[in-house]
Amino acid sequence: MERKRWYKDMVFYQIWPRSFKDGDGDGMGDLWGVLEKLDYIQSLGCDGIWFSPIYPSPGADCGYDIADYMTIAPEFGGMEAFRQVLDGLHQRGMKLIMDLVVNHTSDEHEWFQKSRQRIEPYTDYYIWRPARPDGKLPNNWDSNFEGKAWTFDPVRQEYYLHLFAVKQPDLNMDNPLVREEVKKILRHWLDMGVDGFREDVITYISKPDGLPNDHIFPIYKGMRHYNHGPRIHEYLAEFKRDVFDHYDCFTLAEAPLVWPKRALKYIHEERGQIDMMIQFQCQCADCLFTDYLPTKFSLRRMKRAFSQWQRKLSGQAWNMLYIENHDHPRIISRYGSEDFPTESGKTLAVSYLFQQGTPFLYQGQEIGMLNWRPEDPEMYEDVQSRYQYTHAALNKSPKERLERLWRCSRDSARTPVQWDSSENAGFTTGKPWFYVNPNYKQINVAAQEKDPDSLLNFYRKAIKLRKSLPVVRHGTYREYFARSGKRYVYSREMEGQRLLVVCSFSDKPMKLKMPRGFDLSKAELILQTHPTATDILQSYESRVYLWEK
Ligand code: NOJ
């Protein structure tokens, strides 16, 4: 089936279901809550939803440890609620994509329980190795979350590989039976009407023969062997050929540590096996390696990443655009300023919404939710944050380590969505499963609905504008003043339409500088973050200018 590529005209909204909206009063976000909010999501201008996992799971990694791929967890409303959400979306002309997590399962999945007992055909569904005679682990790889990547299973009397938490054993994708299981899962949801998948750490699924030691990387040992492993493109091509090519659907691959050249091997529109890729490079403007070695935010680093992806994918592949998701702290706290939350939130929105690609918004981003800062490290829920607090940077004081969590933890973006100023921010009528950020009385949807200048209404305006301008979909991209650490300026151009996006990332006013060849007297100012536009840019002011022939 020819790919229709409808995703190129869309804007997606990511739902991390536990914290989105509780519809049945048990304190946990669910699909009944989502059903109540479909009109709200559509009102933003979003026409698709990506659900983080909603399958049955013991919750060791908040649902990314799946115990049954074929149904929806009862706490989220089960299949009944799911069907209503799916129908509700389709009736509105919206799409739904699911999270496909097949690098690993939960250790409570039936496959793992049978594999550890060597019950056929599951014996080789996972990556098992005997203990070595010298007592050492099968190799020196690190897990991404909890120490070493191997855990000894007393039942099978062997070690199993887990690149994430101990409760997330890696599947053995070299086993054709496992690949058939993946295809069964895909067909199951596609046949039900789901429109595509976001594929979790999909670049990790092919491990090299012999699982060699890693003597080069100082941290995340092993990643250079298993990320983009030897048979990755073969397996992805197989899923495409046997499943995706037979449906009108789209695929989005999550890929830690990927640069445009490598990405093109996956997402090239003629030769690739998937449609779009989530890259982490833009998320590394305040750290050296995703979020674990925090440094000062560098606008230059962020711009370099944005521009590289815009330039290098142009005409060959399609960008996925995002500034927030459930794996990173809140963007205003990170790359903007909590002293100028609305202004910097708007600037961040403008900085990415007018690039070429398909934008994604993460729940709460549209109202500028900020990082959560609990006093007690025990209040953190996330497996990775808990491990980091107890095992990383131990030379630092507990206070400093807690501050690091405030800045880096994924839980900062996982507090319940702040709907209004009533108890529990209107998230639930019960006891919330997680802590509500105490700032909910100031930052919430209801308050911003009433304010025409709110961040929420700005997102609506910017998305509507984006969708009305062909140049945003088709135009070429060019960056100006690339060496500036305070301003981000880029143009988009096509026959007959020219756009200039000007963003200040400074908390101080500065002079408006136009690149050569852009005559302001002939431009129309089509979007602005501040009420008046002079030749001075106020703190975190952004503007979008249009020239039309
Ligand atoms: C990436 C997901 O986005 C993250 O939340 C999860 O913890 C890991 N993959 C493991 O599945």
Coordinates of C-alpha atoms and ligand atoms in Angstrom, one line a residue:
M1 CA 0.0 0.0 0.0
E2 CA 1.4 3.4 -0.9
R3 CA 2.2 5.5 2.1
K4 CA -0.1 8.4 2.4
R5 CA 2.0 10.4 4.8
W6 CA -0.9 12.2 6.3
Y7 CA 1.2 12.7 9.4
K8 CA 3.0 15.5 7.7
D9 CA 0.0 17.8 8.2
M10 CA -0.7 16.9 11.7
V11 CA 0.1 18.0 15.2
F12 CA 0.2 15.3 17.9
Y13 CA -0.5 15.5 21.6
Q14 CA 1.3 13.0 23.9
I15 CA -0.7 11.6 26.8
W16 CA 1.1 10.0 29.7
P17 CA -2.1 8.4 31.0
R18 CA -1.5 8.0 34.7
S19 CA -1.3 11.8 35.1
F20 CA -3.5 13.1 32.4
K21 CA -7.1 13.0 33.9
D22 CA -8.8 10.6 36.2
G23 CA -12.3 9.8 35.0
D24 CA -13.4 7.2 37.6
G25 CA -12.2 8.8 40.9
D26 CA -9.6 6.1 41.8
G27 CA -6.7 8.7 41.8
M28 CA -5.1 7.3 38.6
G29 CA -5.5 9.0 35.2
D30 CA -7.4 6.8 32.8
L31 CA -9.1 6.6 29.4
W32 CA -12.4 7.8 30.8
G33 CA -10.6 11.0 31.7
V34 CA -9.1 11.2 28.2
L35 CA -12.6 10.8 26.7
E36 CA -13.7 13.9 28.7
K37 CA -10.9 15.8 27.2
L38 CA -11.0 14.9 23.5
D39 CA -12.6 18.3 22.6
Y40 CA -10.0 20.1 24.6
I41 CA -7.2 18.4 22.8
Q42 CA -8.8 19.1 19.5
S43 CA -9.3 22.7 20.5
L44 CA -5.5 23.1 20.7
G45 CA -5.3 22.2 17.0
C46 CA -3.9 18.8 17.7
D47 CA -5.3 16.0 15.4
G48 CA -3.6 13.0 16.8
I49 CA -2.8 11.4 20.2
W50 CA 0.2 9.3 21.2
F51 CA -0.5 7.2 24.3
S52 CA 2.4 6.2 26.4
P53 CA 1.7 2.5 27.4
I54 CA -1.8 1.6 28.6
Y55 CA -1.3 -2.2 28.7
P56 CA -1.4 -4.3 31.8
S57 CA 1.9 -3.8 33.6
P58 CA 3.2 -4.1 37.2
G59 CA 4.4 -0.5 36.8
A60 CA 8.1 -1.0 37.5
D61 CA 8.8 1.6 34.8
C62 CA 5.3 3.2 34.7
G63 CA 3.9 1.0 32.0
Y64 CA 7.1 0.6 29.9
D65 CA 7.3 -2.9 31.4
I66 CA 4.4 -4.7 29.7
A67 CA 2.8 -7.9 31.0
D68 CA 0.2 -8.3 28.2
Y69 CA 0.4 -6.6 24.8
M70 CA -3.0 -7.6 23.6
T71 CA -5.3 -5.7 25.9
I72 CA -5.7 -2.4 27.9
A73 CA -5.1 -2.4 31.7
P74 CA -8.3 -2.3 33.8
E75 CA -7.0 0.7 35.7
F76 CA -7.1 2.7 32.5
G77 CA -10.7 1.6 31.7
G78 CA -9.9 -1.6 29.8
M79 CA -11.0 -2.3 26.2
E80 CA -14.4 -0.7 26.7
A81 CA -12.9 2.7 27.4
F82 CA -10.3 2.3 24.7
R83 CA -12.9 1.6 22.0
Q84 CA -14.8 4.7 23.0
V85 CA -11.6 6.8 22.9
L86 CA -10.7 5.4 19.5
D87 CA -14.1 6.0 18.1
G88 CA -14.3 9.4 19.6
L89 CA -11.0 10.3 17.9
H90 CA -12.0 8.9 14.6
Q91 CA -15.3 10.7 14.7
R92 CA -13.4 13.9 15.1
G93 CA -11.1 13.1 12.2
M94 CA -8.2 12.5 14.7
K95 CA -5.7 9.7 14.8
L96 CA -4.3 7.5 17.6
I97 CA -0.9 5.9 17.9
M98 CA 0.1 3.4 20.5
D99 CA 3.4 2.8 22.2
L100 CA 5.1 -0.4 21.1
V101 CA 7.6 -1.5 23.6
V102 CA 9.3 -4.7 22.3
N103 CA 12.9 -4.3 23.2
H104 CA 11.9 -5.8 26.5
T105 CA 8.8 -7.0 28.4
S106 CA 7.9 -7.1 32.1
D107 CA 9.5 -10.0 34.0
E108 CA 5.8 -10.8 34.8
H109 CA 4.9 -11.4 31.2
E110 CA 3.9 -15.0 30.6
W111 CA 6.7 -15.4 28.0
F112 CA 9.3 -14.6 30.6
Q113 CA 7.7 -16.8 33.3
K114 CA 7.8 -19.7 30.8
S115 CA 11.3 -18.9 29.5
R116 CA 12.8 -19.0 32.9
Q117 CA 11.3 -22.5 33.3
R118 CA 12.6 -23.5 29.8
I119 CA 9.0 -24.2 28.7
E120 CA 9.0 -24.4 24.9
P121 CA 8.7 -22.5 22.6
Y122 CA 9.7 -19.7 25.1
T123 CA 13.1 -21.0 26.1
D124 CA 14.9 -18.6 23.8
Y125 CA 12.6 -15.7 23.9
Y126 CA 15.0 -13.7 26.1
I127 CA 18.8 -13.3 26.2
W128 CA 20.1 -15.8 28.7
R129 CA 23.7 -16.6 29.6
P130 CA 25.2 -19.0 32.1
A131 CA 27.4 -17.6 34.9
R132 CA 31.0 -17.6 33.9
P133 CA 33.4 -20.0 35.7
D134 CA 35.4 -17.0 37.1
G135 CA 32.1 -15.8 38.7
K136 CA 32.0 -12.7 36.5
L137 CA 28.9 -11.4 34.7
P138 CA 28.4 -12.5 31.1
N139 CA 29.8 -9.2 29.9
N140 CA 30.5 -5.7 31.2
W141 CA 27.4 -3.9 29.9
D142 CA 25.5 -1.4 32.0
S143 CA 21.8 -1.1 32.1
N144 CA 20.3 2.3 31.3
F145 CA 18.5 2.4 34.7
E146 CA 19.8 0.2 37.5
G147 CA 23.5 -0.8 37.6
K148 CA 24.7 -3.7 35.5
A149 CA 22.7 -5.2 32.7
W150 CA 22.6 -8.7 34.0
T151 CA 20.5 -10.3 36.8
F152 CA 20.8 -13.9 37.9
D153 CA 17.5 -15.9 37.8
P154 CA 17.4 -18.5 40.5
V155 CA 14.7 -20.5 38.7
R156 CA 16.7 -21.0 35.4
Q157 CA 20.0 -20.7 37.1
E158 CA 21.2 -18.3 34.4
Y159 CA 21.7 -14.6 33.9
Y160 CA 19.2 -12.6 31.8
L161 CA 20.0 -9.3 30.0
H162 CA 18.1 -6.2 30.8
L163 CA 19.2 -2.9 29.2
F164 CA 16.7 -1.1 31.5
A165 CA 15.3 -2.0 34.9
V166 CA 15.8 -5.4 36.5
K167 CA 12.1 -6.1 35.9
Q168 CA 12.5 -5.4 32.1
P169 CA 14.2 -8.4 30.5
D170 CA 15.3 -7.9 26.9
L171 CA 13.6 -9.9 24.2
N172 CA 15.8 -12.0 21.9
M173 CA 14.8 -10.5 18.6
D174 CA 17.1 -12.9 16.7
N175 CA 14.6 -15.6 17.5
P176 CA 12.1 -15.6 14.5
L177 CA 9.3 -16.6 16.9
V178 CA 9.8 -13.4 18.8
R179 CA 9.5 -11.4 15.6
E180 CA 6.3 -13.2 14.8
E181 CA 4.9 -12.3 18.2
V182 CA 5.7 -8.6 17.5
K183 CA 3.9 -8.8 14.1
K184 CA 0.9 -10.4 15.9
I185 CA 0.8 -7.5 18.3
L186 CA 1.0 -4.9 15.5
R187 CA -1.8 -6.6 13.5
H188 CA -3.9 -6.9 16.5
W189 CA -4.0 -3.1 17.1
L190 CA -4.0 -2.1 13.5
D191 CA -6.9 -4.4 12.8
M192 CA -8.8 -2.6 15.6
G193 CA -8.2 0.7 13.8
V194 CA -5.2 2.1 15.5
D195 CA -3.3 4.5 13.2
G196 CA 0.3 3.7 14.0
F197 CA 3.0 3.2 16.6
R198 CA 5.7 5.0 18.5
E199 CA 8.4 2.4 18.9
D200 CA 10.2 2.5 22.2
V201 CA 14.0 2.3 22.0
I202 CA 13.6 0.4 18.8
T203 CA 17.3 1.0 17.8
Y204 CA 18.3 -1.3 20.7
I205 CA 16.5 -4.5 19.5
S206 CA 19.4 -6.2 17.6
K207 CA 22.3 -7.3 19.8
P208 CA 25.6 -8.3 18.2
D209 CA 26.6 -12.0 18.2
G210 CA 28.8 -12.9 21.1
L211 CA 27.6 -9.8 23.1
P212 CA 31.2 -8.4 23.3
N213 CA 32.5 -6.4 26.2
D214 CA 32.8 -2.6 25.8
H215 CA 36.2 -1.2 26.6
I216 CA 35.6 2.2 25.2
F217 CA 32.5 3.9 26.7
P218 CA 33.0 5.1 30.3
I219 CA 29.3 5.1 31.0
Y220 CA 26.4 3.1 29.4
K221 CA 28.9 0.4 28.6
G222 CA 27.6 -1.7 25.7
M223 CA 25.5 0.9 24.1
R224 CA 27.9 1.2 21.1
H225 CA 27.3 -2.5 20.5
Y226 CA 23.6 -2.7 20.9
N227 CA 22.4 0.7 19.7
H228 CA 21.9 0.4 15.9
G229 CA 22.9 -3.3 16.2
P230 CA 23.9 -5.5 13.3
R231 CA 20.5 -6.7 12.1
I232 CA 18.4 -3.7 13.1
H233 CA 17.5 -2.6 9.5
E234 CA 16.7 -6.2 8.5
Y235 CA 14.2 -6.6 11.4
L236 CA 12.6 -3.2 10.8
A237 CA 12.3 -4.0 7.1
E238 CA 10.6 -7.3 8.0
F239 CA 8.0 -5.6 10.2
K240 CA 7.4 -3.1 7.4
R241 CA 7.1 -5.6 4.6
D242 CA 5.0 -8.1 6.6
V243 CA 2.8 -5.6 8.5
F244 CA 3.0 -1.9 8.0
D245 CA 2.9 -2.0 4.2
H246 CA -0.5 -3.5 4.4
Y247 CA -2.1 -0.8 6.5
D248 CA -2.6 3.0 6.2
C249 CA -0.5 3.7 9.3
F250 CA 2.6 5.5 10.4
T251 CA 5.6 4.7 12.5
L252 CA 7.7 6.8 14.8
A253 CA 11.0 5.3 16.2
E254 CA 12.6 6.4 19.4
A255 CA 16.3 6.5 19.0
P256 CA 18.7 7.5 21.7
L257 CA 22.1 8.7 20.3
V258 CA 21.4 9.2 16.7
W259 CA 22.6 11.9 14.2
P260 CA 20.9 12.8 10.9
K261 CA 23.2 10.7 8.8
R262 CA 22.5 7.6 10.7
A263 CA 18.8 8.5 11.0
L264 CA 18.4 8.6 7.2
K265 CA 19.2 4.9 7.1
Y266 CA 15.9 4.4 9.1
I267 CA 13.6 7.2 7.8
H268 CA 14.7 8.0 4.2
E269 CA 11.4 8.3 2.4
E270 CA 12.3 5.8 -0.3
R271 CA 14.8 3.5 1.4
G272 CA 13.8 3.7 5.1
Q273 CA 11.8 1.3 7.2
I274 CA 10.0 3.8 9.4
D275 CA 8.5 7.2 8.9
M276 CA 9.9 9.5 11.6
M277 CA 12.4 9.4 14.4
I278 CA 12.5 10.9 17.9
Q279 CA 16.1 12.1 18.4
F280 CA 17.5 13.3 21.6
Q281 CA 20.0 15.8 20.3
C282 CA 17.8 18.8 20.9
Q283 CA 17.4 17.5 24.4
C284 CA 21.1 17.8 25.0
A285 CA 21.3 21.6 25.2
D286 CA 21.9 21.4 29.0
C287 CA 23.7 18.2 29.4
L288 CA 26.5 16.3 27.8
F289 CA 24.7 13.0 27.5
T290 CA 20.9 13.1 27.7
D291 CA 20.1 14.3 31.2
Y292 CA 22.7 12.7 33.3
L293 CA 25.6 15.1 33.2
P294 CA 23.9 18.4 33.6
T295 CA 25.6 21.6 32.4
K296 CA 24.4 25.1 31.8
F297 CA 21.8 25.5 29.0
S298 CA 23.4 26.4 25.8
L299 CA 21.1 27.9 23.2
R300 CA 23.9 27.5 20.7
R301 CA 23.9 23.7 21.2
M302 CA 20.1 23.6 20.8
K303 CA 20.2 25.7 17.7
R304 CA 22.9 23.6 16.2
A305 CA 20.8 20.5 16.7
F306 CA 17.7 22.0 15.3
S307 CA 19.4 23.3 12.3
Q308 CA 21.3 20.1 11.5
W309 CA 18.2 18.1 11.5
Q310 CA 16.3 20.6 9.5
R311 CA 19.0 20.8 6.8
K312 CA 20.1 17.3 6.6
L313 CA 16.7 15.7 6.4
S314 CA 15.4 18.2 4.0
G315 CA 13.9 16.6 0.8
Q316 CA 14.8 13.1 2.1
A317 CA 13.0 12.5 5.3
W318 CA 10.6 14.1 7.7
N319 CA 11.4 15.6 11.1
M320 CA 9.6 14.8 14.4
L321 CA 9.5 18.1 16.4
Y322 CA 9.3 18.2 20.1
I323 CA 10.6 20.0 23.2
E324 CA 9.0 18.0 25.9
N325 CA 8.0 14.4 26.7
H326 CA 7.7 12.1 29.7
D327 CA 11.4 11.4 29.8
H328 CA 12.6 15.0 30.4
P329 CA 12.0 17.7 32.9
R330 CA 9.7 20.6 32.0
I331 CA 11.0 22.8 29.2
I332 CA 10.5 26.2 30.8
S333 CA 12.4 25.1 33.9
R334 CA 15.1 23.8 31.6
Y335 CA 15.6 26.0 28.6
G336 CA 13.3 29.0 29.5
S337 CA 13.0 30.9 32.7
E338 CA 10.7 30.4 35.6
D339 CA 11.0 34.2 36.2
F340 CA 9.4 34.7 32.7
P341 CA 7.3 31.6 32.5
T342 CA 4.7 32.8 30.0
E343 CA 7.1 34.7 27.8
S344 CA 9.8 32.0 27.7
G345 CA 7.1 29.4 27.2
K346 CA 5.9 31.2 24.2
T347 CA 9.3 31.7 22.8
L348 CA 10.0 28.0 23.2
A349 CA 6.8 27.2 21.3
V350 CA 7.7 29.5 18.5
S351 CA 11.2 28.2 18.3
Y352 CA 10.0 24.7 17.2
L353 CA 6.5 25.1 15.8
F354 CA 7.6 26.8 12.6
Q355 CA 10.2 24.2 11.6
Q356 CA 9.6 21.6 9.0
G357 CA 8.2 18.4 10.5
T358 CA 5.4 17.1 12.6
P359 CA 5.2 18.8 16.1
F360 CA 4.3 16.9 19.2
L361 CA 3.1 18.6 22.4
Y362 CA 3.4 16.8 25.7
Q363 CA 0.5 17.1 28.2
G364 CA 0.8 20.2 30.3
Q365 CA 3.4 21.8 28.0
E366 CA 0.6 24.0 26.6
I367 CA 0.0 25.6 30.0
G368 CA 3.7 25.8 30.9
M369 CA 3.8 23.3 33.7
L370 CA 7.1 23.6 35.7
N371 CA 9.4 21.2 37.4
W372 CA 8.3 19.7 40.7
R373 CA 10.6 20.1 43.6
P374 CA 9.8 17.9 46.6
E375 CA 11.7 18.1 49.8
D376 CA 12.1 14.4 50.3
P377 CA 13.9 12.1 47.7
E378 CA 11.6 9.3 48.9
M379 CA 8.8 11.1 47.1
Y380 CA 10.3 10.2 43.7
E381 CA 8.6 7.3 42.0
D382 CA 10.6 6.9 38.8
V383 CA 13.0 3.9 38.9
Q384 CA 15.8 5.8 37.1
S385 CA 15.6 8.8 39.5
R386 CA 15.6 6.7 42.5
Y387 CA 18.6 4.8 41.3
Q388 CA 20.4 8.0 40.4
Y389 CA 19.8 9.5 43.8
T390 CA 21.2 6.5 45.7
H391 CA 24.0 5.6 43.3
A392 CA 25.2 8.5 41.3
A393 CA 27.4 11.5 42.3
L394 CA 27.8 10.1 45.8
N395 CA 30.6 12.5 46.5
K396 CA 27.9 15.3 46.6
S397 CA 25.8 16.0 49.6
P398 CA 22.2 14.7 49.8
K399 CA 20.9 18.2 49.3
E400 CA 23.0 18.6 46.1
R401 CA 21.8 15.2 44.9
L402 CA 18.2 16.2 45.6
E403 CA 18.7 19.4 43.7
R404 CA 20.0 17.4 40.8
L405 CA 16.8 15.4 40.8
W406 CA 14.8 18.7 40.8
R407 CA 16.6 19.6 37.7
C408 CA 16.9 16.3 35.9
S409 CA 14.3 13.8 37.0
R410 CA 11.7 12.5 34.7
D411 CA 9.2 12.8 37.5
S412 CA 9.3 16.6 37.0
A413 CA 7.1 16.1 34.0
R414 CA 5.0 13.3 35.4
T415 CA 2.9 15.2 38.1
P416 CA -0.8 15.3 37.3
V417 CA -2.0 17.8 34.7
Q418 CA -3.3 21.0 36.4
W419 CA -6.9 21.4 35.1
D420 CA -8.1 24.0 37.6
S421 CA -7.6 25.5 41.0
S422 CA -9.8 23.1 42.9
E423 CA -8.5 20.4 45.1
N424 CA -5.9 18.1 43.4
A425 CA -5.9 20.6 40.5
G426 CA -9.1 19.0 39.2
F427 CA -7.1 15.9 38.2
T428 CA -9.1 13.5 40.4
T429 CA -11.9 13.5 42.9
G430 CA -10.0 10.7 44.7
K431 CA -6.5 10.6 46.2
P432 CA -4.0 11.3 43.4
W433 CA -1.6 8.4 42.7
F434 CA 1.3 11.0 42.6
Y435 CA 2.0 14.4 44.0
V436 CA 0.3 17.5 42.4
N437 CA 2.7 20.4 41.9
P438 CA 1.8 22.9 44.6
N439 CA 1.8 25.7 42.0
Y440 CA -1.5 24.5 40.5
K441 CA -3.5 27.4 41.8
Q442 CA -1.5 29.8 39.6
I443 CA -0.8 27.5 36.6
N444 CA -3.9 25.6 35.4
V445 CA -6.0 25.1 32.3
A446 CA -9.2 26.9 33.6
A447 CA -7.3 30.1 34.4
Q448 CA -5.6 30.1 31.0
E449 CA -8.8 29.5 29.1
K450 CA -10.0 32.8 30.4
D451 CA -6.9 34.8 29.6
P452 CA -6.5 35.7 25.9
D453 CA -2.8 36.2 26.4
S454 CA -2.1 32.9 28.2
L455 CA 0.4 30.4 26.9
L456 CA -2.5 28.0 26.2
N457 CA -4.2 30.5 23.9
F458 CA -0.9 31.3 22.3
Y459 CA -0.3 27.6 21.5
R460 CA -3.8 27.5 19.8
K461 CA -2.9 30.6 17.8
A462 CA 0.5 29.4 16.8
I463 CA -0.7 25.9 15.7
K464 CA -3.6 27.4 13.7
L465 CA -1.2 29.7 11.9
R466 CA 1.3 27.0 11.3
K467 CA -1.4 24.9 9.6
S468 CA -2.5 27.8 7.4
L469 CA 0.9 28.4 6.0
P470 CA 2.1 26.1 3.1
V471 CA 5.6 27.4 3.6
V472 CA 5.8 25.7 7.0
R473 CA 5.3 22.4 5.4
H474 CA 7.2 22.9 2.1
G475 CA 9.7 25.8 2.6
T476 CA 13.4 25.5 2.9
Y477 CA 15.1 26.4 6.3
R478 CA 17.9 28.7 7.0
E479 CA 19.3 29.9 10.3
Y480 CA 20.9 33.4 11.0
F481 CA 23.1 34.7 13.7
A482 CA 24.0 31.1 14.5
R483 CA 26.8 32.2 16.9
S484 CA 24.5 34.2 19.1
G485 CA 23.8 32.6 22.5
K486 CA 20.8 34.7 23.0
R487 CA 18.7 34.8 19.8
Y488 CA 17.4 32.1 17.5
V489 CA 16.4 33.4 14.1
Y490 CA 15.4 31.3 11.1
S491 CA 13.6 31.7 7.8
R492 CA 11.4 29.4 5.8
E493 CA 11.0 30.0 2.1
M494 CA 9.2 28.8 -0.9
E495 CA 7.9 30.3 -4.1
G496 CA 5.7 33.2 -3.1
Q497 CA 6.0 32.9 0.7
R498 CA 8.8 33.8 3.1
L499 CA 8.7 33.5 6.8
L500 CA 11.1 34.9 9.4
V501 CA 11.0 33.6 13.0
V502 CA 12.8 35.7 15.6
C503 CA 13.1 34.5 19.1
S504 CA 14.9 36.1 22.1
F505 CA 16.2 33.7 24.7
S506 CA 17.4 36.6 26.9
D507 CA 15.9 37.8 30.2
K508 CA 17.1 41.3 29.2
P509 CA 15.8 43.5 26.4
M510 CA 18.0 43.6 23.2
K511 CA 18.0 45.2 19.8
L512 CA 16.0 43.6 17.1
K513 CA 18.4 42.5 14.4
M514 CA 17.1 41.6 11.0
P515 CA 19.2 39.4 8.7
R516 CA 20.3 41.0 5.4
G517 CA 17.6 41.0 2.7
F518 CA 14.6 41.0 5.0
D519 CA 12.8 44.3 4.5
L520 CA 10.6 44.9 7.5
S521 CA 8.6 47.6 5.8
K522 CA 7.2 45.0 3.4
A523 CA 6.5 42.4 6.1
E524 CA 3.4 41.4 7.9
L525 CA 3.8 40.6 11.6
I526 CA 1.6 37.5 11.9
L527 CA 2.5 36.3 15.4
Q528 CA 3.9 38.0 18.4
T529 CA 4.4 37.2 22.0
H530 CA 4.3 40.8 23.3
P531 CA 1.6 43.4 22.8
T532 CA 3.7 45.9 20.9
A533 CA 6.5 45.4 18.5
T534 CA 9.3 47.9 18.5
D535 CA 12.9 47.8 17.4
I536 CA 13.7 46.4 20.9
L537 CA 13.0 42.7 21.7
Q538 CA 11.7 42.5 25.3
S539 CA 12.8 39.6 27.5
Y540 CA 11.9 36.3 25.8
E541 CA 10.0 38.1 23.0
S542 CA 9.3 36.3 19.8
R543 CA 7.9 37.3 16.5
V544 CA 6.9 35.7 13.2
Y545 CA 7.0 37.9 10.0
L546 CA 5.6 37.0 6.6
W547 CA 6.4 38.2 3.1
E548 CA 4.0 37.3 0.3
K549 CA 4.3 38.0 -3.3
Ligands
NOJ1 C1 12.1 5.0 26.6 C2 10.8 5.5 27.2 O1 10.4 6.7 26.7 C3 11.1 5.5 28.7 O2 10.1 6.1 29.4 C4 11.3 4.1 29.2 O3 11.6 4.1 30.5 C5 12.4 3.4 28.4 N1 12.3 3.6 27.0 C6 12.4 1.9 28.6 O4 11.2 1.4 28.0

